[in-house]
Amino acid sequence: MSDERAFWLAWSQVAGIGPTLLLRMQRHFGTLETAWNARTAELAEVEGLGWHTANVAVEGRSRLDPESLLRQHEKENPNFWTPADADYPRLLLETPDPPSILYYRGQVKPLENQGIRVAIAIVGTRAPSDYGRRWTRRISGALAQAGFTVVSGLAEGVDTEAHHSCLGAGGRTIAVLGSGLDVIYPWSNRKLADQIAENGLLLSEYPAGTQPDRVHFPQRNRIIAGLSRAILVLEAPHKSGALITARVANDYGRDVYALPGSLDNSRCKGCLELLNDGAHMILGEKQLLTALGGLPDYAKMRSPQDQLLLFDDEPEPETAGLGEPINLEPRLKQVLQVITPVPTSFDLIVQQAGLDTGTVSSALSQLEIMGLVAQLPGMRYQKA
């Protein structure tokens, strides 16, 4: 059997194998089918796995048939992606813990999945003040009118305001759930979920029938951060799930923005802490859109597939007109060929170049000195 998505699904059902380990296994063995047939000693060689987890994994997989599991799962949950699927959101693949299974409901936009249409997340407290609600509506509406996709979590408060305002402005919004897509939480947002599905998208890493659980929401927050180029925290107290999203976003190399507020308002303490830690300050719609305008205009760029065709078909360096030296060392050329005008994470460059981390790091430094590559915040690189 060669359907790799069956093995992403099967491995996700094995106890002890979470998204981070699963991605490491895929990179270590090349395919998860190879990992499925690996011996315990071979599995134990995967970074972070170890003998105990490898033994548990071998025992767990022995009770599963990937092919049968996939057929049954497709009947119960027909709409889902795995990292083996071409439509799997590209930005999530750049994170260290992409969901093994991502369920969807609504209207899929390929340019959005490829990271070409820019998505911006809006998160915040479930009990915002009038100030927080007002600015959430203003900013979400402005983003929608500017052509950004607005991502949030369908929770009460800031999330709900962001989704409603985006739809009201004729924009597109994505809601990431901490439950199955057929279990809307809170229940009061079931009509909003249906409205989002008509023109936008509902996403979850949990299969149909999964009830909301406190442990699901921090996991949900990493998907919100991973899907988005920037995260806006509109109002959040000292202890807030929105701050978890912001911290994860920072780890992923995403830009974090926060709305300033009063020291007398406990709902604003989290935002003020983020600003103190270096987050960008939101000073109004116009200022924010100008700042976000500094993000690459992906809509005007070639798609990743077009870029690959360009590399495949381009003439020799002296006639390519790309300004590249004719006699690049093989390792430099190998690294340069996997870098596109779209910012790419260091880990993804290592994976695609097929070289060790040290070699890629050295090559990137030389290419940057030569003016061929530009480094961006969060260990991301793009062609200069």
mmCIF file of C-alpha atoms in Angstrom:
data_model
loop_
_atom_site.group_PDB
_atom_site.id
_atom_site.type_symbol
_atom_site.label_atom_id
_atom_site.label_comp_id
_atom_site.label_asym_id
_atom_site.label_seq_id
_atom_site.Cartn_x
_atom_site.Cartn_y
_atom_site.Cartn_z
ATOM 1 C CA MET A 1 0.000 0.000 0.000
ATOM 2 C CA SER A 2 1.358 3.419 -0.906
ATOM 3 C CA ASP A 3 -1.263 5.786 0.555
ATOM 4 C CA GLU A 4 0.880 7.747 2.996
ATOM 5 C CA ARG A 5 -2.150 9.473 4.511
ATOM 6 C CA ALA A 6 -3.251 6.084 5.885
ATOM 7 C CA PHE A 7 -0.056 5.964 7.943
ATOM 8 C CA TRP A 8 -0.452 9.527 9.209
ATOM 9 C CA LEU A 9 -3.894 8.496 10.414
ATOM 10 C CA ALA A 10 -2.766 5.180 11.879
ATOM 11 C CA TRP A 11 0.224 6.623 13.717
ATOM 12 C CA SER A 12 -1.995 9.360 15.174
ATOM 13 C CA GLN A 13 -4.013 6.604 16.875
ATOM 14 C CA VAL A 14 -0.949 5.115 18.603
ATOM 15 C CA ALA A 15 -0.568 6.095 22.257
ATOM 16 C CA GLY A 16 2.496 8.206 23.043
ATOM 17 C CA ILE A 17 2.988 9.445 19.465
ATOM 18 C CA GLY A 18 2.022 13.109 19.317
ATOM 19 C CA PRO A 19 2.386 15.583 16.432
ATOM 20 C CA THR A 20 5.995 16.525 17.254
ATOM 21 C CA LEU A 21 7.237 12.928 17.419
ATOM 22 C CA LEU A 22 5.258 12.003 14.340
ATOM 23 C CA LEU A 23 6.896 14.761 12.300
ATOM 24 C CA ARG A 24 10.330 13.679 13.542
ATOM 25 C CA MET A 25 9.563 10.094 12.556
ATOM 26 C CA GLN A 26 8.513 11.177 9.088
ATOM 27 C CA ARG A 27 11.716 13.160 8.624
ATOM 28 C CA HIS A 28 13.874 10.374 10.087
ATOM 29 C CA PHE A 29 12.496 7.551 7.927
ATOM 30 C CA GLY A 30 11.424 9.526 4.869
ATOM 31 C CA THR A 31 7.912 8.073 4.959
ATOM 32 C CA LEU A 32 5.625 6.963 7.764
ATOM 33 C CA GLU A 33 5.045 3.697 5.917
ATOM 34 C CA THR A 34 8.748 2.944 6.410
ATOM 35 C CA ALA A 35 8.415 3.910 10.072
ATOM 36 C CA TRP A 36 5.407 1.590 10.409
ATOM 37 C CA ASN A 37 7.540 -1.359 9.388
ATOM 38 C CA ALA A 38 10.609 -0.338 11.400
ATOM 39 C CA ARG A 39 11.911 -2.444 14.270
ATOM 40 C CA THR A 40 11.857 -1.222 17.859
ATOM 41 C CA ALA A 41 15.580 -0.447 17.815
ATOM 42 C CA GLU A 42 15.159 1.641 14.665
ATOM 43 C CA LEU A 43 12.257 3.601 16.131
ATOM 44 C CA ALA A 44 14.257 4.266 19.293
ATOM 45 C CA GLU A 45 16.801 6.150 17.189
ATOM 46 C CA VAL A 46 14.268 8.908 16.440
ATOM 47 C CA GLU A 47 15.029 12.043 18.433
ATOM 48 C CA GLY A 48 12.892 12.193 21.571
ATOM 49 C CA LEU A 49 11.402 8.716 21.154
ATOM 50 C CA GLY A 50 13.539 6.383 23.247
ATOM 51 C CA TRP A 51 13.203 2.678 23.996
ATOM 52 C CA HIS A 52 10.156 2.846 26.245
ATOM 53 C CA THR A 53 8.028 4.876 23.820
ATOM 54 C CA ALA A 54 9.281 2.780 20.907
ATOM 55 C CA ASN A 55 8.125 -0.413 22.642
ATOM 56 C CA VAL A 56 4.725 1.125 23.391
ATOM 57 C CA ALA A 57 4.449 2.286 19.775
ATOM 58 C CA VAL A 58 5.260 -1.127 18.355
ATOM 59 C CA GLU A 59 2.658 -2.735 20.599
ATOM 60 C CA GLY A 60 0.068 -0.100 19.709
ATOM 61 C CA ARG A 61 0.556 -0.328 15.949
ATOM 62 C CA SER A 62 0.242 -4.117 16.033
ATOM 63 C CA ARG A 63 -3.469 -3.689 16.774
ATOM 64 C CA LEU A 64 -4.104 -1.418 13.780
ATOM 65 C CA ASP A 65 -4.468 -1.958 10.036
ATOM 66 C CA PRO A 66 -3.763 1.412 8.334
ATOM 67 C CA GLU A 67 -5.683 0.609 5.158
ATOM 68 C CA SER A 68 -8.842 -0.540 6.956
ATOM 69 C CA LEU A 69 -8.587 2.336 9.406
ATOM 70 C CA LEU A 70 -8.408 4.859 6.566
ATOM 71 C CA ARG A 71 -11.452 3.391 4.775
ATOM 72 C CA GLN A 72 -13.519 3.482 7.955
ATOM 73 C CA HIS A 73 -12.349 6.983 8.873
ATOM 74 C CA GLU A 74 -13.187 8.370 5.445
ATOM 75 C CA LYS A 75 -16.765 7.152 5.887
ATOM 76 C CA GLU A 76 -17.154 8.824 9.281
ATOM 77 C CA ASN A 77 -15.036 11.928 8.571
ATOM 78 C CA PRO A 78 -14.805 12.373 4.810
ATOM 79 C CA ASN A 79 -13.243 15.851 4.863
ATOM 80 C CA PHE A 80 -9.774 15.855 6.362
ATOM 81 C CA TRP A 81 -6.167 16.481 5.419
ATOM 82 C CA THR A 82 -2.925 14.923 6.526
ATOM 83 C CA PRO A 83 0.545 16.411 5.918
ATOM 84 C CA ALA A 84 0.766 13.984 2.986
ATOM 85 C CA ASP A 85 -2.037 15.847 1.171
ATOM 86 C CA ALA A 86 -1.265 18.668 -1.253
ATOM 87 C CA ASP A 87 -4.041 20.848 0.231
ATOM 88 C CA TYR A 88 -2.708 20.657 3.784
ATOM 89 C CA PRO A 89 -2.067 24.274 4.926
ATOM 90 C CA ARG A 90 1.520 25.078 4.055
ATOM 91 C CA LEU A 91 2.155 27.364 7.029
ATOM 92 C CA LEU A 92 1.236 24.585 9.457
ATOM 93 C CA LEU A 93 3.850 22.360 7.831
ATOM 94 C CA GLU A 94 6.467 24.935 8.836
ATOM 95 C CA THR A 95 5.658 24.445 12.531
ATOM 96 C CA PRO A 96 7.327 21.762 14.681
ATOM 97 C CA ASP A 97 4.003 20.159 15.686
ATOM 98 C CA PRO A 98 1.501 20.248 12.793
ATOM 99 C CA PRO A 99 -1.750 18.343 13.406
ATOM 100 C CA SER A 100 -1.513 14.789 12.066
ATOM 101 C CA ILE A 101 -5.160 15.018 11.009
ATOM 102 C CA LEU A 102 -6.921 18.284 10.225
ATOM 103 C CA TYR A 103 -10.685 18.133 9.673
ATOM 104 C CA TYR A 104 -12.441 20.855 7.702
ATOM 105 C CA ARG A 105 -15.943 22.057 6.898
ATOM 106 C CA GLY A 106 -16.745 24.886 4.524
ATOM 107 C CA GLN A 107 -15.161 26.475 1.483
ATOM 108 C CA VAL A 108 -11.537 25.561 0.786
ATOM 109 C CA LYS A 109 -9.358 28.211 -0.896
ATOM 110 C CA PRO A 110 -6.150 26.755 -2.399
ATOM 111 C CA LEU A 111 -4.288 30.100 -2.313
ATOM 112 C CA GLU A 112 -5.069 30.350 1.378
ATOM 113 C CA ASN A 113 -3.784 26.835 2.011
ATOM 114 C CA GLN A 114 -0.604 27.640 0.102
ATOM 115 C CA GLY A 115 0.009 30.685 2.299
ATOM 116 C CA ILE A 116 -0.397 33.060 -0.641
ATOM 117 C CA ARG A 117 -3.569 34.705 0.682
ATOM 118 C CA VAL A 118 -2.495 36.129 4.055
ATOM 119 C CA ALA A 119 -4.364 35.136 7.218
ATOM 120 C CA ILE A 120 -4.278 37.233 10.396
ATOM 121 C CA ALA A 121 -5.442 35.894 13.773
ATOM 122 C CA ILE A 122 -7.499 37.886 16.263
ATOM 123 C CA VAL A 123 -7.693 36.503 19.814
ATOM 124 C CA GLY A 124 -8.627 37.803 23.249
ATOM 125 C CA THR A 125 -10.694 37.436 26.377
ATOM 126 C CA ARG A 126 -14.099 35.760 26.534
ATOM 127 C CA ALA A 127 -15.387 38.728 28.548
ATOM 128 C CA PRO A 128 -14.187 41.877 26.766
ATOM 129 C CA SER A 129 -15.043 45.415 27.821
ATOM 130 C CA ASP A 130 -16.970 47.742 25.525
ATOM 131 C CA TYR A 131 -13.572 49.127 24.497
ATOM 132 C CA GLY A 132 -12.337 45.640 23.561
ATOM 133 C CA ARG A 133 -15.490 44.794 21.631
ATOM 134 C CA ARG A 134 -15.449 48.082 19.742
ATOM 135 C CA TRP A 135 -11.831 47.762 18.641
ATOM 136 C CA THR A 136 -12.256 44.096 17.753
ATOM 137 C CA ARG A 137 -15.106 45.027 15.419
ATOM 138 C CA ARG A 138 -13.179 47.914 13.895
ATOM 139 C CA ILE A 139 -9.989 45.964 13.293
ATOM 140 C CA SER A 140 -11.668 42.790 12.039
ATOM 141 C CA GLY A 141 -13.761 44.797 9.610
ATOM 142 C CA ALA A 142 -10.713 46.713 8.381
ATOM 143 C CA LEU A 143 -8.756 43.504 7.833
ATOM 144 C CA ALA A 144 -11.661 41.960 5.918
ATOM 145 C CA GLN A 145 -11.993 44.989 3.667
ATOM 146 C CA ALA A 146 -8.230 44.932 3.027
ATOM 147 C CA GLY A 147 -8.463 41.326 1.783
ATOM 148 C CA PHE A 148 -6.977 39.480 4.754
ATOM 149 C CA THR A 149 -8.489 36.250 6.056
ATOM 150 C CA VAL A 150 -9.370 36.580 9.750
ATOM 151 C CA VAL A 151 -8.619 33.547 11.954
ATOM 152 C CA SER A 152 -10.037 33.028 15.443
ATOM 153 C CA GLY A 153 -11.348 30.322 17.782
ATOM 154 C CA LEU A 154 -15.176 30.715 17.802
ATOM 155 C CA ALA A 155 -15.094 31.310 21.566
ATOM 156 C CA GLU A 156 -17.278 33.843 23.336
ATOM 157 C CA GLY A 157 -16.124 37.440 23.480
ATOM 158 C CA VAL A 158 -13.333 38.683 21.209
ATOM 159 C CA ASP A 159 -13.427 35.604 18.953
ATOM 160 C CA THR A 160 -17.152 35.944 18.323
ATOM 161 C CA GLU A 161 -16.873 39.676 17.638
ATOM 162 C CA ALA A 162 -14.011 39.072 15.192
ATOM 163 C CA HIS A 163 -15.902 36.424 13.200
ATOM 164 C CA HIS A 164 -19.136 38.454 13.112
ATOM 165 C CA SER A 165 -17.426 41.667 12.057
ATOM 166 C CA CYS A 166 -15.419 39.959 9.349
ATOM 167 C CA LEU A 167 -18.544 38.384 7.870
ATOM 168 C CA GLY A 168 -20.416 41.655 8.167
ATOM 169 C CA ALA A 169 -17.703 43.359 6.115
ATOM 170 C CA GLY A 170 -17.997 40.708 3.411
ATOM 171 C CA GLY A 171 -14.717 39.074 4.363
ATOM 172 C CA ARG A 172 -13.516 35.525 4.827
ATOM 173 C CA THR A 173 -12.914 34.021 8.239
ATOM 174 C CA ILE A 174 -11.587 30.722 9.614
ATOM 175 C CA ALA A 175 -12.686 29.295 12.975
ATOM 176 C CA VAL A 176 -10.484 26.710 14.704
ATOM 177 C CA LEU A 177 -12.425 24.544 17.170
ATOM 178 C CA GLY A 178 -11.405 22.628 20.270
ATOM 179 C CA SER A 179 -14.080 19.997 19.592
ATOM 180 C CA GLY A 180 -15.403 17.983 16.664
ATOM 181 C CA LEU A 181 -16.770 20.068 13.825
ATOM 182 C CA ASP A 182 -20.258 18.771 14.594
ATOM 183 C CA VAL A 183 -20.023 19.851 18.235
ATOM 184 C CA ILE A 184 -20.172 23.650 18.336
ATOM 185 C CA TYR A 185 -18.948 25.248 21.556
ATOM 186 C CA PRO A 186 -20.329 27.466 22.868
ATOM 187 C CA TRP A 187 -23.742 26.269 21.726
ATOM 188 C CA SER A 188 -24.862 29.868 21.263
ATOM 189 C CA ASN A 189 -22.432 30.148 18.315
ATOM 190 C CA ARG A 190 -23.962 27.310 16.275
ATOM 191 C CA LYS A 191 -25.633 29.774 13.866
ATOM 192 C CA LEU A 192 -22.373 31.701 13.534
ATOM 193 C CA ALA A 193 -20.557 28.442 12.729
ATOM 194 C CA ASP A 194 -23.026 27.738 9.918
ATOM 195 C CA GLN A 195 -22.514 31.252 8.549
ATOM 196 C CA ILE A 196 -18.740 30.800 8.614
ATOM 197 C CA ALA A 197 -19.029 27.484 6.762
ATOM 198 C CA GLU A 198 -20.976 29.147 3.954
ATOM 199 C CA ASN A 199 -18.140 31.473 2.953
ATOM 200 C CA GLY A 200 -15.225 30.540 5.191
ATOM 201 C CA LEU A 201 -13.853 27.464 6.921
ATOM 202 C CA LEU A 202 -14.166 25.528 10.167
ATOM 203 C CA LEU A 203 -11.095 23.519 11.228
ATOM 204 C CA SER A 204 -10.314 21.051 14.005
ATOM 205 C CA GLU A 205 -7.829 18.297 14.748
ATOM 206 C CA TYR A 206 -10.550 16.377 16.590
ATOM 207 C CA PRO A 207 -12.899 13.909 14.809
ATOM 208 C CA ALA A 208 -16.661 14.168 14.706
ATOM 209 C CA GLY A 209 -18.357 13.671 18.030
ATOM 210 C CA THR A 210 -15.440 14.942 20.144
ATOM 211 C CA GLN A 211 -16.738 17.043 23.026
ATOM 212 C CA PRO A 212 -14.941 20.215 24.152
ATOM 213 C CA ASP A 213 -12.321 19.678 26.836
ATOM 214 C CA ARG A 214 -10.063 22.091 28.707
ATOM 215 C CA VAL A 215 -6.935 20.378 27.395
ATOM 216 C CA HIS A 216 -8.085 20.812 23.778
ATOM 217 C CA PHE A 217 -8.029 24.595 23.747
ATOM 218 C CA PRO A 218 -4.289 25.192 24.267
ATOM 219 C CA GLN A 219 -3.725 22.687 21.453
ATOM 220 C CA ARG A 220 -6.290 24.540 19.336
ATOM 221 C CA ASN A 221 -4.405 27.790 19.956
ATOM 222 C CA ARG A 222 -1.231 26.499 18.300
ATOM 223 C CA ILE A 223 -3.220 25.868 15.092
ATOM 224 C CA ILE A 224 -4.541 29.437 15.159
ATOM 225 C CA ALA A 225 -0.966 30.698 15.497
ATOM 226 C CA GLY A 226 0.381 28.316 12.862
ATOM 227 C CA LEU A 227 -2.178 29.282 10.229
ATOM 228 C CA SER A 228 -1.544 33.012 10.587
ATOM 229 C CA ARG A 229 1.185 35.403 9.505
ATOM 230 C CA ALA A 230 0.481 37.668 12.475
ATOM 231 C CA ILE A 231 -1.503 37.415 15.721
ATOM 232 C CA LEU A 232 -3.446 40.343 17.172
ATOM 233 C CA VAL A 233 -4.333 40.231 20.871
ATOM 234 C CA LEU A 234 -7.193 42.690 21.331
ATOM 235 C CA GLU A 235 -7.852 42.389 25.056
ATOM 236 C CA ALA A 236 -6.566 39.769 27.480
ATOM 237 C CA PRO A 237 -6.117 39.520 31.265
ATOM 238 C CA HIS A 238 -2.951 38.302 32.962
ATOM 239 C CA LYS A 239 -4.014 34.650 32.705
ATOM 240 C CA SER A 240 -5.567 34.102 29.298
ATOM 241 C CA GLY A 241 -5.558 31.531 26.520
ATOM 242 C CA ALA A 242 -4.857 34.419 24.153
ATOM 243 C CA LEU A 243 -1.442 34.823 25.769
ATOM 244 C CA ILE A 244 -0.727 31.148 25.083
ATOM 245 C CA THR A 245 -1.518 31.789 21.419
ATOM 246 C CA ALA A 246 0.801 34.808 21.434
ATOM 247 C CA ARG A 247 3.672 32.860 23.015
ATOM 248 C CA VAL A 248 3.290 30.017 20.538
ATOM 249 C CA ALA A 249 3.113 32.528 17.680
ATOM 250 C CA ASN A 250 6.356 34.082 18.868
ATOM 251 C CA ASP A 251 7.982 30.632 18.936
ATOM 252 C CA TYR A 252 6.758 30.065 15.371
ATOM 253 C CA GLY A 253 8.317 33.322 14.202
ATOM 254 C CA ARG A 254 4.996 35.091 13.689
ATOM 255 C CA ASP A 255 4.500 38.802 14.382
ATOM 256 C CA VAL A 256 2.528 39.582 17.540
ATOM 257 C CA TYR A 257 0.481 42.776 17.974
ATOM 258 C CA ALA A 258 -1.386 43.925 21.064
ATOM 259 C CA LEU A 259 -3.983 46.596 21.733
ATOM 260 C CA PRO A 260 -2.913 48.941 24.568
ATOM 261 C CA GLY A 261 -5.330 49.631 27.393
ATOM 262 C CA SER A 262 -5.680 51.090 30.860
ATOM 263 C CA LEU A 263 -3.643 49.880 33.828
ATOM 264 C CA ASP A 264 -6.876 50.119 35.819
ATOM 265 C CA ASN A 265 -8.568 47.536 33.580
ATOM 266 C CA SER A 266 -7.626 43.977 34.522
ATOM 267 C CA ARG A 267 -8.725 42.817 31.058
ATOM 268 C CA CYS A 268 -5.821 44.774 29.550
ATOM 269 C CA LYS A 269 -2.995 43.442 31.768
ATOM 270 C CA GLY A 270 -2.077 40.631 29.378
ATOM 271 C CA CYS A 271 -1.804 42.985 26.402
ATOM 272 C CA LEU A 272 0.352 45.387 28.391
ATOM 273 C CA GLU A 273 2.632 42.504 29.369
ATOM 274 C CA LEU A 274 2.970 41.519 25.702
ATOM 275 C CA LEU A 275 3.847 45.102 24.775
ATOM 276 C CA ASN A 276 6.413 45.199 27.549
ATOM 277 C CA ASP A 277 7.921 42.011 26.127
ATOM 278 C CA GLY A 278 8.277 43.505 22.652
ATOM 279 C CA ALA A 279 4.963 42.968 20.855
ATOM 280 C CA HIS A 280 3.971 45.559 18.257
ATOM 281 C CA MET A 281 1.488 48.178 19.490
ATOM 282 C CA ILE A 282 -1.836 48.627 17.695
ATOM 283 C CA LEU A 283 -2.489 52.353 17.339
ATOM 284 C CA GLY A 284 -5.446 52.217 14.974
ATOM 285 C CA GLU A 285 -6.693 50.566 11.802
ATOM 286 C CA LYS A 286 -4.619 52.656 9.399
ATOM 287 C CA GLN A 287 -1.405 52.187 11.351
ATOM 288 C CA LEU A 288 -2.036 48.446 11.667
ATOM 289 C CA LEU A 289 -2.765 47.962 7.968
ATOM 290 C CA THR A 290 0.394 49.910 7.128
ATOM 291 C CA ALA A 291 2.411 47.658 9.434
ATOM 292 C CA LEU A 292 0.839 44.491 8.010
ATOM 293 C CA GLY A 293 1.530 45.865 4.552
ATOM 294 C CA GLY A 294 5.158 45.118 5.344
ATOM 295 C CA LEU A 295 4.270 41.431 5.018
ATOM 296 C CA PRO A 296 5.068 40.060 1.545
ATOM 297 C CA ASP A 297 2.281 40.514 -1.022
ATOM 298 C CA TYR A 298 1.785 36.802 -1.658
ATOM 299 C CA ALA A 299 -1.104 37.371 -4.052
ATOM 300 C CA LYS A 300 1.306 38.888 -6.562
ATOM 301 C CA MET A 301 3.867 36.097 -6.271
ATOM 302 C CA ARG A 302 4.055 32.857 -8.181
ATOM 303 C CA SER A 303 2.554 29.858 -6.463
ATOM 304 C CA PRO A 304 5.024 27.335 -5.007
ATOM 305 C CA GLN A 305 4.279 25.017 -7.960
ATOM 306 C CA ASP A 306 5.086 27.803 -10.433
ATOM 307 C CA GLN A 307 8.309 28.520 -8.595
ATOM 308 C CA LEU A 308 9.369 24.886 -8.862
ATOM 309 C CA LEU A 309 8.636 24.968 -12.597
ATOM 310 C CA LEU A 310 10.750 28.114 -12.880
ATOM 311 C CA PHE A 311 13.690 26.390 -11.243
ATOM 312 C CA ASP A 312 13.238 23.306 -13.401
ATOM 313 C CA ASP A 313 13.038 25.248 -16.660
ATOM 314 C CA GLU A 314 15.355 28.222 -16.052
ATOM 315 C CA PRO A 315 18.341 28.644 -18.423
ATOM 316 C CA GLU A 316 21.960 28.516 -17.399
ATOM 317 C CA PRO A 317 22.960 31.125 -14.803
ATOM 318 C CA GLU A 318 24.712 33.441 -17.285
ATOM 319 C CA THR A 319 21.421 33.929 -19.224
ATOM 320 C CA ALA A 320 18.926 33.515 -16.431
ATOM 321 C CA GLY A 321 18.871 37.204 -15.596
ATOM 322 C CA LEU A 322 18.539 36.414 -11.892
ATOM 323 C CA GLY A 323 21.815 37.988 -10.877
ATOM 324 C CA GLU A 324 23.176 34.726 -9.463
ATOM 325 C CA PRO A 325 26.890 33.896 -9.684
ATOM 326 C CA ILE A 326 27.728 31.430 -12.426
ATOM 327 C CA ASN A 327 29.968 29.233 -10.304
ATOM 328 C CA LEU A 328 28.057 28.659 -7.084
ATOM 329 C CA GLU A 329 29.352 25.785 -4.981
ATOM 330 C CA PRO A 330 27.044 22.739 -5.248
ATOM 331 C CA ARG A 331 25.909 22.986 -1.618
ATOM 332 C CA LEU A 332 25.090 26.695 -2.000
ATOM 333 C CA LYS A 333 23.146 26.039 -5.174
ATOM 334 C CA GLN A 334 21.324 23.139 -3.523
ATOM 335 C CA VAL A 335 20.171 25.363 -0.658
ATOM 336 C CA LEU A 336 19.358 28.348 -2.885
ATOM 337 C CA GLN A 337 17.117 26.259 -5.129
ATOM 338 C CA VAL A 338 14.717 25.426 -2.285
ATOM 339 C CA ILE A 339 14.377 29.068 -1.195
ATOM 340 C CA THR A 340 11.569 31.052 -2.845
ATOM 341 C CA PRO A 341 10.255 34.624 -2.566
ATOM 342 C CA VAL A 342 7.832 33.251 0.057
ATOM 343 C CA PRO A 343 9.461 33.234 3.545
ATOM 344 C CA THR A 344 10.451 29.675 4.486
ATOM 345 C CA SER A 345 11.404 28.355 7.921
ATOM 346 C CA PHE A 346 14.917 27.079 8.580
ATOM 347 C CA ASP A 347 13.637 23.579 9.436
ATOM 348 C CA LEU A 348 11.741 23.323 6.148
ATOM 349 C CA ILE A 349 14.835 24.428 4.189
ATOM 350 C CA VAL A 350 16.883 21.704 5.899
ATOM 351 C CA GLN A 351 14.212 19.134 5.057
ATOM 352 C CA GLN A 352 13.860 20.156 1.412
ATOM 353 C CA ALA A 353 17.587 20.605 0.769
ATOM 354 C CA GLY A 354 18.384 17.153 2.152
ATOM 355 C CA LEU A 355 21.513 18.423 3.926
ATOM 356 C CA ASP A 356 22.518 18.455 7.575
ATOM 357 C CA THR A 357 21.689 21.433 9.784
ATOM 358 C CA GLY A 358 25.271 22.740 10.026
ATOM 359 C CA THR A 359 25.767 22.701 6.254
ATOM 360 C CA VAL A 360 22.499 24.537 5.617
ATOM 361 C CA SER A 361 23.262 27.146 8.301
ATOM 362 C CA SER A 362 26.703 27.824 6.814
ATOM 363 C CA ALA A 363 25.291 27.986 3.270
ATOM 364 C CA LEU A 364 22.567 30.441 4.305
ATOM 365 C CA SER A 365 25.131 32.722 5.930
ATOM 366 C CA GLN A 366 27.228 32.772 2.748
ATOM 367 C CA LEU A 367 24.186 33.318 0.520
ATOM 368 C CA GLU A 368 23.094 36.189 2.762
ATOM 369 C CA ILE A 369 26.543 37.818 2.492
ATOM 370 C CA MET A 370 26.339 37.412 -1.285
ATOM 371 C CA GLY A 371 23.000 39.228 -1.309
ATOM 372 C CA LEU A 372 21.066 36.249 -2.651
ATOM 373 C CA VAL A 373 19.073 35.442 0.488
ATOM 374 C CA ALA A 374 17.436 37.639 3.134
ATOM 375 C CA GLN A 375 16.873 36.489 6.710
ATOM 376 C CA LEU A 376 13.573 37.416 8.390
ATOM 377 C CA PRO A 377 12.500 37.241 12.057
ATOM 378 C CA GLY A 378 11.815 33.747 13.380
ATOM 379 C CA MET A 379 14.605 31.985 11.430
ATOM 380 C CA ARG A 380 12.811 32.412 8.119
ATOM 381 C CA TYR A 381 14.513 33.061 4.796
ATOM 382 C CA GLN A 382 13.481 34.261 1.358
ATOM 383 C CA LYS A 383 15.189 35.048 -1.945
ATOM 384 C CA ALA A 384 16.548 38.578 -1.982
#
